[in-house]
Amino acid sequence: LFLLLQIINIVVTVSVQVSYVQDGLSDSSLSTIDLLCLQVSIGLFKVIWGISFIPWSYNLLVSSGFSSLFSIQSRLFMSLINYIISPVLATLISNKSCYYFALNGQSD
């Protein structure tokens, strides 16, 4: 159950982030208003997902017999994935050269 919840969380959040990076950051034809709407939409998604899915999965784990401490750790892990790891993965998936200079150094 724990693994299934983690997979659902990762697939949904990374998919939304990849969509945002590909549509919003890669498309230079977007107007400022369109980009603002896209940014507000991704922000609203993160808030709604964070206050709905994560607490629901926590309650599900506790009611399924997992310890409260384990469930809290799971909730923390999901939050880290949603707010830190998924944006990094989405950027990496969408643009292969994005972290090139950070990893290899800049050559002159």
Short mmCIF file of C-alpha atoms in Angstrom, two decimals:
data_model
loop_
_atom_site.label_atom_id
_atom_site.label_comp_id
_atom_site.label_asym_id
_atom_site.label_seq_id
_atom_site.Cartn_x
_atom_site.Cartn_y
_atom_site.Cartn_z
CA LEU A 1 0.00 0.00 0.00
CA PHE A 2 2.81 2.40 0.91
CA LEU A 3 4.61 1.76 -2.36
CA LEU A 4 1.41 2.16 -4.38
CA LEU A 5 0.68 5.52 -2.76
CA GLN A 6 4.24 6.69 -3.43
CA ILE A 7 4.05 5.64 -7.09
CA ILE A 8 0.73 7.43 -7.57
CA ASN A 9 2.16 10.56 -5.97
CA ILE A 10 5.33 10.51 -8.07
CA VAL A 11 3.55 9.81 -11.36
CA VAL A 12 0.95 12.54 -10.87
CA THR A 13 3.26 15.26 -9.58
CA VAL A 14 6.07 14.64 -12.06
CA SER A 15 3.58 14.47 -14.95
CA VAL A 16 2.07 17.81 -13.98
CA GLN A 17 5.51 19.35 -13.54
CA VAL A 18 6.74 18.03 -16.91
CA SER A 19 3.64 19.45 -18.56
CA TYR A 20 4.28 22.82 -16.92
CA VAL A 21 7.95 22.90 -17.95
CA GLN A 22 7.24 21.84 -21.53
CA ASP A 23 4.26 24.13 -22.05
CA GLY A 24 5.22 27.10 -19.94
CA LEU A 25 8.94 27.39 -19.94
CA SER A 26 9.78 25.97 -23.35
CA ASP A 27 7.15 27.87 -25.34
CA SER A 28 8.41 31.40 -25.97
CA SER A 29 5.19 32.35 -27.76
CA LEU A 30 3.19 32.50 -24.52
CA SER A 31 2.08 35.94 -23.43
CA THR A 32 2.78 37.22 -19.94
CA ILE A 33 -0.86 36.64 -18.97
CA ASP A 34 -0.77 33.05 -20.27
CA LEU A 35 2.43 32.35 -18.35
CA LEU A 36 0.97 33.90 -15.20
CA CYS A 37 -2.17 31.76 -15.53
CA LEU A 38 -0.01 28.66 -16.00
CA GLN A 39 2.05 29.50 -12.91
CA VAL A 40 -1.06 30.13 -10.81
CA SER A 41 -2.52 26.84 -12.06
CA ILE A 42 0.55 24.83 -11.06
CA GLY A 43 0.56 26.57 -7.68
CA LEU A 44 -3.12 25.77 -7.12
CA PHE A 45 -2.52 22.16 -8.12
CA LYS A 46 0.31 21.86 -5.58
CA VAL A 47 -1.80 23.35 -2.81
CA ILE A 48 -4.86 21.21 -3.58
CA TRP A 49 -2.77 18.04 -3.97
CA GLY A 50 -0.91 18.83 -0.75
CA ILE A 51 -4.06 19.33 1.31
CA SER A 52 -6.03 16.46 -0.21
CA PHE A 53 -3.93 13.48 -1.36
CA ILE A 54 -1.15 13.61 1.22
CA PRO A 55 -3.43 13.75 4.31
CA TRP A 56 -5.73 11.15 2.74
CA SER A 57 -2.81 8.78 2.17
CA TYR A 58 -1.61 9.38 5.75
CA ASN A 59 -5.03 8.47 7.14
CA LEU A 60 -5.19 5.43 4.88
CA LEU A 61 -1.81 4.19 6.10
CA VAL A 62 -2.75 4.68 9.76
CA SER A 63 -6.10 2.93 9.31
CA SER A 64 -4.35 0.05 7.50
CA GLY A 65 -2.20 -0.70 10.51
CA PHE A 66 0.97 1.23 9.74
CA SER A 67 2.51 2.97 12.72
CA SER A 68 1.86 6.65 13.19
CA LEU A 69 5.59 7.42 12.99
CA PHE A 70 5.92 5.54 9.69
CA SER A 71 2.88 7.38 8.33
CA ILE A 72 4.36 10.74 9.33
CA GLN A 73 7.62 9.82 7.61
CA SER A 74 5.64 8.85 4.52
CA ARG A 75 3.84 12.19 4.57
CA LEU A 76 7.17 14.04 4.84
CA PHE A 77 8.62 11.98 1.98
CA MET A 78 5.61 12.77 -0.24
CA SER A 79 5.96 16.47 0.53
CA LEU A 80 9.65 16.41 -0.37
CA ILE A 81 8.84 14.68 -3.64
CA ASN A 82 6.06 17.13 -4.49
CA TYR A 83 7.86 20.36 -3.73
CA ILE A 84 11.54 19.63 -4.37
CA ILE A 85 12.20 16.44 -6.32
CA SER A 86 9.40 16.53 -8.91
CA PRO A 87 10.29 20.02 -10.24
CA VAL A 88 13.92 18.96 -10.61
CA LEU A 89 12.95 15.71 -12.35
CA ALA A 90 10.48 17.50 -14.60
CA THR A 91 13.12 19.98 -15.71
CA LEU A 92 15.63 17.19 -16.26
CA ILE A 93 13.15 15.12 -18.28
CA SER A 94 12.02 18.09 -20.38
CA ASN A 95 15.43 19.55 -21.14
CA LYS A 96 18.37 17.16 -21.23
CA SER A 97 20.98 19.93 -21.26
CA CYS A 98 19.45 21.89 -18.38
CA TYR A 99 21.91 20.71 -15.74
CA TYR A 100 24.83 20.19 -18.13
CA PHE A 101 26.91 23.13 -16.90
CA ALA A 102 26.08 22.46 -13.27
CA LEU A 103 27.35 18.90 -13.57
CA ASN A 104 30.23 19.35 -16.03
CA GLY A 105 31.35 22.92 -15.42
CA GLN A 106 31.28 25.68 -17.99
CA SER A 107 33.95 25.55 -20.64
CA ASP A 108 35.24 28.67 -22.36
#
